[in-house]
Amino acid sequence: MDDRSYFETLDGEDPLADRVSRFELPDGLIYLDGNSLGPPPIGVAATVEQTLAREWGQDLIAAWNHHGWWTLARRTGDRIAPLLGVAPGCVIAGDTTTVALYRTAMSALTLRPDRRLILTDTGNFPTDLYALESAADHTGHAVVAVSPEDVIDRVGADVALVALTHVDYRTGRRHDMSAVNRRAMEEGAVTLWDLSHSAGAMELDLTGADFAVGCGYKYLNGGPGAPAYTYVLPGHLDHVVSAISGWWGHADPFAMEPEFVPASGVERMQVGTQPILSLVSLFAALDVFDGVEPSSLRRKSVLLTSSFIQLCRTMVPEVDVVGPSDPAERGSHVALRHPDAGAIMPALRSKGVIGDRRPPDLIRFGFSPIFQRHTDVWDAVVTLRRVLDSGSGGPVDVEGPVT
Ligand SMILES: *Cc1c(COP(=O)(O)O)cnc(C)c1O
């Protein structure tokens, strides 16, 4: 592992190499931020342009039926389902992750009307915490946030909903989803998982999970602001309704009935008209996952993160590796701690290595197995060594949204 050829060999043997070649990143760029904004697979831009020019431009309103826009959210959900390890028919794309989480939490709470607590953890992504607080405020519940290690012990008969993000966006720590689900079932609590930092990078086992949501623009590469997705346990689809009844969730939207009757399938979780251009982009981007076993994504992801951690320990020992050293407890990104984090990341970026920063002192590198090269690992650590040798102290990092 102590020279580049080792990583070149891994690339040569990569079972996902044909997928890697379906992305065209700018020359010389080492992109380790696909967990924040995935890059576009080749062909997605052309598909979106065609939707604009031909479907919208030529067919106008007829395009809703002619080009399947009306069913696109459901068809997109059906393509995401295998990445979640669930059957088609119980996943629907739409809305943002925050909105999907709020709406789904509100639906979930109706299943346990006699309980008053929403349990989450303090490491959860802030927008998830805000949305859960909103759901609690609007229903008279209370949010209890404990440390991630304490979640399982805190699940009890007073908990209506356990709402967690599977992989911590900062440290990469991964919850034992099956253990949490088992415990929740024993105590009669409903579960809601945020899979934003999971789906597309690992296999998932949603056995015992009631609901899940996740992000379309990270590992799924759907494009900036791509719709999120919502999973509902099939057994709930005949009684759970969305917190907002809208015509897209109606059993017969074009009957224009004054009374709301929910659709029989997962379409009942929809509210209003979806952003078709963004859905088209996400749908097209999902092509690269066709025929890919999530377990092969996970195998490669573990190889990438493990070799990155090992190289960091030997080549940049002055930087601390944050998060679990056991790959079983890790997602697909790695955070490093250094007091000069704010100067190191801009220096890395100026040398073509794109990761991101989590103030005050973390830099974060995402490894998206569908497009990453193993040589990216080597090149990133070698560049980090150079940056540290040249002395950091560059400009303070100012950046836009990075999640
Ligand atoms: C990326 C991410 C989000 C993003 O939410 P949006 O509503 O799409 O802005 C939410 N939760 C988690 C855990 C995320 O990683």
Short mmCIF file of C-alpha atoms and ligand atoms in Angstrom, two decimals, residues 96-99 124-125 127-128 165 169 194 196-197 215 217-218 403, ligand 1:
data_model
loop_
_atom_site.label_atom_id
_atom_site.label_comp_id
_atom_site.label_asym_id
_atom_site.label_seq_id
_atom_site.Cartn_x
_atom_site.Cartn_y
_atom_site.Cartn_z
CA THR A 96 -36.73 17.67 0.20
CA THR A 97 -35.33 15.39 2.86
CA THR A 98 -36.31 17.87 5.57
CA VAL A 99 -39.91 18.07 4.36
CA ASN A 124 -28.22 13.89 14.17
CA PHE A 125 -28.04 16.28 11.25
CA THR A 127 -32.12 19.97 9.90
CA ASP A 128 -33.41 16.60 11.09
CA THR A 165 -29.87 9.24 10.81
CA TYR A 169 -22.77 13.26 8.63
CA ASP A 194 -32.72 9.02 7.48
CA SER A 196 -29.04 10.28 3.30
CA HIS A 197 -25.48 9.12 4.00
CA CYS A 215 -31.49 12.48 -0.02
CA TYR A 217 -28.34 14.47 -4.53
CA LYS A 218 -25.62 12.77 -2.46
CA THR A 403 -24.16 18.50 3.79
C1 LIG B 1 -28.14 16.00 3.28
C2 LIG B 1 -29.02 15.74 4.42
C3 LIG B 1 -30.24 16.41 4.53
C4 LIG B 1 -30.63 17.43 3.51
O1 LIG B 1 -31.90 17.91 3.68
P1 LIG B 1 -32.56 18.84 2.55
O2 LIG B 1 -33.92 19.03 3.01
O3 LIG B 1 -32.43 18.09 1.25
O4 LIG B 1 -31.77 20.11 2.49
C5 LIG B 1 -31.04 16.10 5.61
N1 LIG B 1 -30.66 15.18 6.53
C6 LIG B 1 -29.48 14.54 6.44
C7 LIG B 1 -29.09 13.53 7.46
C8 LIG B 1 -28.62 14.81 5.39
O5 LIG B 1 -27.46 14.18 5.30
#
